[in-house]
């Protein structure tokens, strides 16, 4: 279905939990999220019914996210239920990778087609400091397990943060030399805990080709601008929501773990979906798509959403 600005909306990001085993400093507070009651979060059946209704409204691709989707009990049932939907072309999942060593095989068997794995640093000490508790070795083991399980086109997402990991750009690029991965640098968006961070933390993605002019541009893919190191097996993606906003081409809607549809990550507007089924649910999703805002205002002010990223789903 098209929104009021003529954009084809065919991607759904479905947050299956707001909980996470990590506490990335830009995403969550130290104490995590106030524990919600079990019944405040979408059930497995509700997740699948929302997926079904979204597909009926024209959605072709669903990405499971969170919080950390792999801490969600029932994640495999959700994946299986969604994968069985006729009309769904692709089921993807974004994860911090800490549980992938054990979960990659089961996720593949449950029907997940593609994985994005978030990894902001390749240095164990920094990883611990940024996530406040994670072990880099777990993520690296998870990436290997994902390859063994048959996941192709693995994407590694690194949020580019000035003074934290911009001295590792070359190390990230080097990962693409021998492996068919796409390393994607993402601009830090001012929201939640990082909304008030110093300006120099918010580095434009153009820093990457400026520092590594040997990167060769490739035709773009979705919201990412693509490059390749000469002769490399993998590619490099730049996702620049601030410096090169891609709102004009945005095809996404999002559903939060407590069942509210958002037309834009950064807007306050939400359409409650809980308690709805069948045609009533589809009508609510169509309303949400129609009301998708034209653009965000991140270059003028921090995100308008009162929610943190882990609640909405990145
Ligand atoms: N826990 C999973 C993970 O980390 O991949 C999925 C949810 S997480 C919210 C999804 C993505 O959003 C991660 O790649 C994370 O780095 C990114 N993210 C979180 N806060 C962000 C921010 N303020 N700006 C840009 N990306 C952000
Ligand atoms: Fe958890 Fe992902 Fe947020 Fe990090 S970015 S705290 S892994 S939800």
Coordinates of N, CA and C in Angstrom, one line a residue, residues 36-200:
X36 N 7.9 -5.0 32.5 CA 6.5 -4.9 32.2 C 5.9 -6.3 32.6
X37 N 4.6 -6.2 32.7 CA 3.9 -7.5 32.9 C 3.9 -8.3 31.6
X38 N 4.0 -9.6 31.8 CA 4.0 -10.5 30.6 C 2.9 -10.1 29.6
X39 N 1.7 -9.8 30.2 CA 0.5 -9.6 29.3 C 0.6 -8.2 28.6
X40 N 1.5 -7.4 29.0 CA 1.7 -6.1 28.3 C 2.4 -6.2 27.0
X41 N 3.1 -7.3 26.8 CA 3.9 -7.5 25.6 C 3.1 -8.4 24.6
X42 N 3.3 -8.2 23.3 CA 2.6 -9.0 22.3 C 2.8 -10.4 22.5
X43 N 1.8 -11.2 22.5 CA 2.0 -12.7 22.6 C 2.5 -13.2 21.2
X44 N 2.9 -14.5 21.2 CA 3.4 -15.1 20.0 C 2.2 -15.0 19.0
X45 N 1.0 -15.3 19.4 CA -0.1 -15.3 18.4 C -0.4 -13.9 17.9
X46 N -0.3 -12.9 18.8 CA -0.5 -11.5 18.4 C 0.5 -11.1 17.3
X47 N 1.8 -11.5 17.6 CA 2.9 -11.1 16.6 C 2.5 -11.7 15.3
X48 N 2.1 -13.0 15.2 CA 1.8 -13.6 14.0 C 0.6 -13.0 13.3
X49 N -0.4 -12.7 14.1 CA -1.6 -12.1 13.5 C -1.3 -10.7 13.0
X50 N -0.5 -9.9 13.7 CA -0.1 -8.6 13.1 C 0.7 -8.8 11.8
X51 N 1.6 -9.8 11.8 CA 2.3 -10.1 10.6 C 1.4 -10.4 9.4
X52 N 0.4 -11.3 9.7 CA -0.6 -11.7 8.7 C -1.3 -10.4 8.2
X53 N -1.8 -9.6 9.1 CA -2.6 -8.4 8.7 C -1.7 -7.5 7.9
X54 N -0.4 -7.3 8.3 CA 0.5 -6.4 7.6 C 0.7 -6.9 6.2
X55 N 0.9 -8.3 6.0 CA 1.1 -8.8 4.7 C -0.2 -8.6 3.8
X56 N -1.4 -8.7 4.5 CA -2.6 -8.4 3.7 C -2.7 -6.9 3.3
X57 N -1.9 -6.0 4.0 CA -1.9 -4.6 3.6 C -0.7 -4.3 2.7
X58 N 0.0 -5.3 2.2 CA 1.1 -5.1 1.2 C 2.5 -5.3 1.7
X59 N 2.7 -5.7 3.0 CA 4.0 -5.8 3.5 C 4.6 -7.1 2.9
X60 N 5.9 -7.0 2.4 CA 6.5 -8.2 1.8 C 7.7 -8.7 2.7
X61 N 8.2 -7.8 3.5 CA 9.4 -8.1 4.3 C 9.2 -7.8 5.8
X62 N 9.4 -8.7 6.7 CA 9.3 -8.4 8.1 C 10.7 -8.6 8.7
X63 N 11.1 -7.6 9.5 CA 12.3 -7.8 10.3 C 11.9 -7.9 11.8
X64 N 12.4 -8.9 12.4 CA 12.2 -9.1 13.9 C 13.3 -8.3 14.6
X65 N 12.9 -7.6 15.6 CA 13.9 -6.8 16.3 C 13.5 -6.6 17.8
X66 N 14.1 -5.7 18.5 CA 13.8 -5.5 19.9 C 14.3 -4.1 20.3
X67 N 14.7 -4.0 21.6 CA 15.3 -5.0 22.5 C 16.1 -6.0 21.8
X68 N 16.4 -7.1 22.5 CA 17.1 -8.1 21.8 C 16.2 -9.3 21.5
X69 N 15.9 -9.5 20.2 CA 14.9 -10.6 19.9 C 15.2 -12.0 20.4
X70 N 16.5 -12.2 20.6 CA 16.9 -13.6 21.0 C 16.7 -13.8 22.5
X71 N 16.4 -12.8 23.3 CA 16.0 -13.0 24.7 C 14.5 -13.3 24.8
X72 N 13.8 -13.1 23.7 CA 12.3 -13.3 23.8 C 12.0 -14.8 23.8
X73 N 11.3 -15.2 24.8 CA 10.8 -16.6 24.8 C 9.8 -16.7 23.7
X74 N 9.9 -17.8 22.9 CA 8.9 -18.0 21.8 C 9.4 -17.4 20.5
X75 N 10.6 -16.9 20.5 CA 11.1 -16.2 19.2 C 11.0 -17.2 18.0
X76 N 11.3 -18.5 18.3 CA 11.3 -19.5 17.2 C 9.9 -19.7 16.7
X77 N 8.9 -19.7 17.7 CA 7.5 -19.9 17.3 C 7.1 -18.7 16.5
X78 N 7.5 -17.5 16.9 CA 7.1 -16.3 16.1 C 7.7 -16.4 14.7
X79 N 9.0 -16.8 14.6 CA 9.6 -16.9 13.3 C 8.9 -17.9 12.4
X80 N 8.6 -19.0 13.0 CA 7.9 -20.1 12.2 C 6.5 -19.6 11.8
X81 N 5.8 -19.0 12.7 CA 4.4 -18.5 12.3 C 4.5 -17.5 11.2
X82 N 5.5 -16.6 11.2 CA 5.5 -15.5 10.2 C 6.0 -16.1 8.9
X83 N 7.0 -17.0 9.0 CA 7.5 -17.6 7.7 C 6.4 -18.4 7.0
X84 N 5.4 -18.9 7.7 CA 4.4 -19.7 7.0 C 3.3 -18.8 6.3
X85 N 3.5 -17.5 6.5 CA 2.5 -16.6 5.8 C 2.7 -16.5 4.3
X86 N 1.7 -16.9 3.6 CA 1.8 -16.8 2.1 C 1.9 -15.3 1.8
X87 N 2.8 -14.9 0.9 CA 2.9 -13.5 0.5 C 4.0 -12.8 1.2
X88 N 4.6 -13.4 2.2 CA 5.8 -12.8 2.8 C 7.0 -13.3 2.1
X89 N 7.8 -12.3 1.5 CA 8.9 -12.6 0.7 C 10.2 -12.9 1.5
X90 N 10.3 -12.2 2.6 CA 11.6 -12.3 3.4 C 11.3 -12.0 4.9
X91 N 12.0 -12.9 5.7 CA 11.9 -12.8 7.1 C 13.4 -12.5 7.6
X92 N 13.6 -11.4 8.2 CA 14.9 -11.0 8.7 C 14.9 -10.8 10.2
X93 N 16.1 -10.7 10.8 CA 16.2 -10.5 12.2 C 17.4 -9.7 12.5
X94 N 17.3 -8.7 13.4 CA 18.4 -7.9 13.8 C 18.8 -8.3 15.3
X95 N 20.0 -8.6 15.5 CA 20.4 -9.1 16.8 C 21.8 -8.5 17.2
X96 N 22.0 -8.5 18.5 CA 23.3 -8.1 19.0 C 24.3 -9.3 18.9
X97 N 23.8 -10.5 18.6 CA 24.7 -11.6 18.3 C 25.2 -12.4 19.5
X98 N 24.9 -11.9 20.7 CA 25.5 -12.6 21.9 C 25.0 -14.0 22.1
X99 N 23.8 -14.3 21.6 CA 23.2 -15.7 21.8 C 23.2 -16.5 20.5
X100 N 23.8 -15.9 19.4 CA 23.7 -16.6 18.1 C 24.5 -17.9 18.1
X101 N 25.5 -18.1 18.9 CA 26.3 -19.3 18.8 C 25.3 -20.5 19.0
X102 N 24.4 -20.4 19.9 CA 23.4 -21.4 20.2 C 22.2 -21.3 19.3
X103 N 21.9 -20.1 18.8 CA 20.5 -19.8 18.2 C 20.6 -19.8 16.7
X104 N 21.8 -19.7 16.1 CA 21.8 -19.5 14.6 C 21.1 -20.6 13.9
X105 N 21.5 -21.9 14.3 CA 20.9 -23.0 13.6 C 19.4 -23.1 13.8
X106 N 18.9 -23.0 15.0 CA 17.4 -23.0 15.2 C 16.7 -21.9 14.5
X107 N 17.3 -20.7 14.4 CA 16.7 -19.6 13.7 C 16.5 -19.9 12.2
X108 N 17.6 -20.4 11.7 CA 17.6 -20.8 10.2 C 16.5 -21.8 10.0
X109 N 16.5 -22.9 10.9 CA 15.5 -23.9 10.7 C 14.1 -23.4 10.9
X110 N 13.9 -22.3 11.7 CA 12.6 -21.7 11.9 C 12.2 -20.8 10.7
X111 N 13.1 -20.6 9.8 CA 12.7 -19.8 8.6 C 13.3 -18.4 8.4
X112 N 14.1 -18.0 9.3 CA 14.7 -16.7 9.2 C 15.7 -16.7 8.0
X113 N 15.5 -15.7 7.1 CA 16.2 -15.7 5.8 C 17.6 -15.0 6.0
X114 N 17.5 -13.9 6.7 CA 18.7 -13.0 6.8 C 18.9 -12.5 8.2
X115 N 20.2 -12.2 8.5 CA 20.6 -11.7 9.8 C 21.3 -10.4 9.6
X116 N 21.0 -9.4 10.5 CA 21.9 -8.3 10.7 C 22.4 -8.4 12.1
X117 N 23.7 -8.3 12.2 CA 24.3 -8.4 13.6 C 25.0 -7.1 13.9
X118 N 24.6 -6.6 15.1 CA 25.2 -5.3 15.5 C 26.5 -5.5 16.3
X119 N 27.5 -4.7 15.8 CA 28.8 -4.8 16.4 C 29.5 -3.5 16.2
X120 N 29.7 -2.7 17.3 CA 30.2 -1.4 17.2 C 31.7 -1.2 17.4
X121 N 32.3 -2.3 17.9 CA 33.8 -2.3 18.1 C 34.3 -3.7 18.0
X122 N 35.6 -3.8 17.6 CA 36.2 -5.1 17.4 C 37.2 -5.3 18.6
X123 N 37.1 -4.4 19.6 CA 38.1 -4.5 20.7 C 37.3 -4.9 22.0
X124 N 37.7 -6.0 22.6 CA 37.0 -6.6 23.7 C 36.7 -5.6 24.9
X125 N 37.7 -4.7 25.2 CA 37.6 -3.8 26.3 C 36.5 -2.8 26.0
X126 N 36.6 -2.3 24.8 CA 35.6 -1.3 24.3 C 34.2 -1.9 24.3
X127 N 34.1 -3.1 23.8 CA 32.8 -3.8 23.7 C 32.2 -3.8 25.1
X128 N 33.0 -4.2 26.1 CA 32.5 -4.3 27.4 C 32.1 -3.0 27.9
X129 N 32.8 -1.9 27.6 CA 32.5 -0.6 28.1 C 31.3 -0.1 27.4
X130 N 31.1 -0.3 26.1 CA 29.9 0.3 25.5 C 28.7 -0.5 25.8
X131 N 28.8 -1.8 25.9 CA 27.6 -2.6 26.2 C 27.3 -2.7 27.7
X132 N 28.2 -2.3 28.5 CA 28.3 -2.4 30.0 C 28.3 -3.8 30.5
X133 N 28.3 -4.8 29.6 CA 28.3 -6.2 30.1 C 28.7 -7.3 29.1
X134 N 28.8 -6.9 27.8 CA 28.9 -7.9 26.8 C 30.3 -8.4 26.6
X135 N 30.5 -9.6 26.0 CA 31.8 -10.1 25.6 C 31.9 -10.2 24.1
X136 N 32.8 -9.6 23.5 CA 33.0 -9.6 22.1 C 33.1 -11.0 21.6
X137 N 33.8 -11.9 22.3 CA 34.1 -13.3 21.8 C 32.7 -14.0 21.5
X138 N 31.7 -13.7 22.3 CA 30.4 -14.3 22.1 C 29.8 -13.9 20.8
X139 N 30.0 -12.6 20.4 CA 29.4 -12.2 19.1 C 30.2 -12.8 18.0
X140 N 31.5 -12.8 18.1 CA 32.3 -13.4 17.0 C 32.0 -14.8 16.8
X141 N 31.8 -15.6 18.0 CA 31.4 -17.0 17.8 C 30.0 -17.1 17.2
X142 N 29.1 -16.1 17.5 CA 27.8 -16.0 16.9 C 27.8 -15.8 15.4
X143 N 28.7 -15.0 15.0 CA 28.8 -14.7 13.5 C 29.3 -16.0 12.8
X144 N 30.3 -16.6 13.4 CA 30.7 -17.9 12.8 C 29.6 -18.9 12.7
X145 N 28.8 -19.0 13.8 CA 27.7 -20.0 13.9 C 26.7 -19.6 12.8
X146 N 26.5 -18.3 12.6 CA 25.5 -17.9 11.6 C 26.0 -18.4 10.2
X147 N 27.2 -18.2 9.9 CA 27.8 -18.7 8.6 C 27.6 -20.2 8.5
X148 N 28.0 -20.9 9.5 CA 27.8 -22.4 9.5 C 26.4 -22.8 9.3
X149 N 25.5 -22.0 9.9 CA 24.0 -22.4 9.8 C 23.5 -22.1 8.4
X150 N 24.3 -21.4 7.5 CA 23.9 -21.2 6.1 C 23.3 -19.8 5.9
X151 N 23.5 -18.9 6.8 CA 23.0 -17.5 6.5 C 24.0 -16.9 5.6
X152 N 23.5 -16.4 4.4 CA 24.3 -15.7 3.5 C 24.1 -14.2 3.6
X153 N 24.9 -13.4 3.0 CA 24.7 -11.9 3.0 C 24.6 -11.4 4.4
X154 N 25.4 -11.8 5.3 CA 25.4 -11.3 6.7 C 25.8 -9.8 6.7
X155 N 25.0 -9.1 7.4 CA 25.3 -7.6 7.5 C 25.7 -7.4 8.9
X156 N 26.8 -6.6 9.1 CA 27.3 -6.2 10.4 C 27.0 -4.7 10.5
X157 N 26.3 -4.3 11.5 CA 25.9 -2.9 11.7 C 26.8 -2.3 12.8
X158 N 27.5 -1.3 12.5 CA 28.3 -0.5 13.5 C 27.8 0.9 13.5
X159 N 27.3 1.3 14.7 CA 27.0 2.8 14.9 C 28.3 3.5 15.0
X160 N 28.4 4.5 14.1 CA 29.7 5.3 14.1 C 29.6 6.4 15.2
X161 N 30.5 6.3 16.1 CA 30.5 7.3 17.2 C 31.9 7.9 17.4
X162 N 31.8 9.3 17.2 CA 33.1 10.0 17.3 C 33.8 9.8 18.6
X163 N 35.1 9.6 18.6 CA 35.8 9.4 19.8 C 35.6 8.1 20.5
X164 N 34.8 7.2 19.9 CA 34.6 5.9 20.4 C 35.2 4.8 19.4
X165 N 34.7 4.8 18.2 CA 35.1 3.7 17.3 C 35.5 4.3 15.9
X166 N 35.7 5.6 15.8 CA 36.0 6.1 14.4 C 37.5 5.7 14.1
X167 N 38.3 5.4 15.1 CA 39.7 4.9 14.8 C 39.7 3.4 14.4
X168 N 38.5 2.8 14.4 CA 38.4 1.4 14.0 C 37.8 1.2 12.6
X169 N 37.5 2.3 11.9 CA 36.9 2.2 10.6 C 37.7 1.3 9.7
X170 N 39.0 1.5 9.7 CA 39.9 0.6 8.8 C 39.8 -0.8 9.2
X171 N 39.7 -1.1 10.5 CA 39.6 -2.5 10.9 C 38.2 -3.1 10.5
X172 N 37.2 -2.3 10.5 CA 35.9 -2.8 10.0 C 35.9 -3.1 8.5
X173 N 36.5 -2.1 7.8 CA 36.6 -2.3 6.3 C 37.4 -3.6 6.0
X174 N 38.5 -3.8 6.8 CA 39.3 -5.0 6.5 C 38.5 -6.3 6.6
X175 N 37.4 -6.3 7.4 CA 36.6 -7.5 7.5 C 36.0 -7.9 6.2
X176 N 35.8 -6.9 5.3 CA 35.1 -7.2 4.0 C 36.1 -7.8 3.0
X177 N 37.4 -7.7 3.3 CA 38.4 -8.2 2.2 C 38.1 -9.6 1.8
X178 N 38.0 -10.5 2.8 CA 38.0 -11.9 2.5 C 36.6 -12.5 2.7
X179 N 35.7 -11.8 3.3 CA 34.4 -12.4 3.6 C 33.3 -11.6 2.9
X180 N 32.3 -12.3 2.5 CA 31.2 -11.7 1.7 C 30.2 -10.9 2.5
X181 N 30.7 -10.3 3.6 CA 29.8 -9.6 4.5 C 29.6 -8.2 4.0
X182 N 28.5 -7.6 4.5 CA 28.3 -6.1 4.3 C 28.5 -5.5 5.7
X183 N 29.6 -4.7 5.8 CA 29.8 -3.9 7.0 C 29.1 -2.6 6.8
X184 N 28.2 -2.2 7.7 CA 27.4 -1.0 7.5 C 27.6 0.0 8.7
X185 N 28.0 1.2 8.3 CA 28.2 2.2 9.3 C 26.9 3.0 9.4
X186 N 26.4 3.2 10.6 CA 25.1 3.9 10.8 C 25.4 5.2 11.6
X187 N 24.8 6.3 11.2 CA 24.9 7.5 12.0 C 24.1 7.4 13.3
X188 N 24.8 7.8 14.3 CA 24.1 7.9 15.7 C 23.0 8.9 15.6
X189 N 21.8 8.5 16.0 CA 20.6 9.4 16.0 C 20.4 9.9 17.4
X190 N 20.2 11.2 17.6 CA 20.0 11.8 18.9 C 18.6 11.4 19.5
X191 N 18.6 10.3 20.3 CA 17.4 9.9 20.9 C 17.7 9.2 22.2
X192 N 16.8 9.2 23.2 CA 17.0 8.5 24.4 C 18.3 8.9 25.1
X193 N 19.1 8.0 25.6 CA 20.2 8.3 26.4 C 21.3 9.1 25.7
X194 N 21.3 9.1 24.3 CA 22.4 9.8 23.6 C 21.9 11.2 23.1
X195 N 20.6 11.5 23.4 CA 20.1 12.7 22.8 C 20.9 14.0 23.2
X196 N 21.5 14.0 24.4 CA 22.2 15.1 24.8 C 23.7 15.0 24.7
X197 N 24.2 14.0 24.0 CA 25.7 13.8 23.9 C 26.3 14.9 23.1
X198 N 27.6 15.1 23.4 CA 28.4 16.1 22.7 C 28.3 16.0 21.1
X199 N 28.3 17.1 20.5 CA 28.2 17.1 19.0 C 29.2 16.2 18.3
X200 N 30.4 16.2 18.8 CA 31.5 15.5 18.1 C 31.3 14.0 18.2

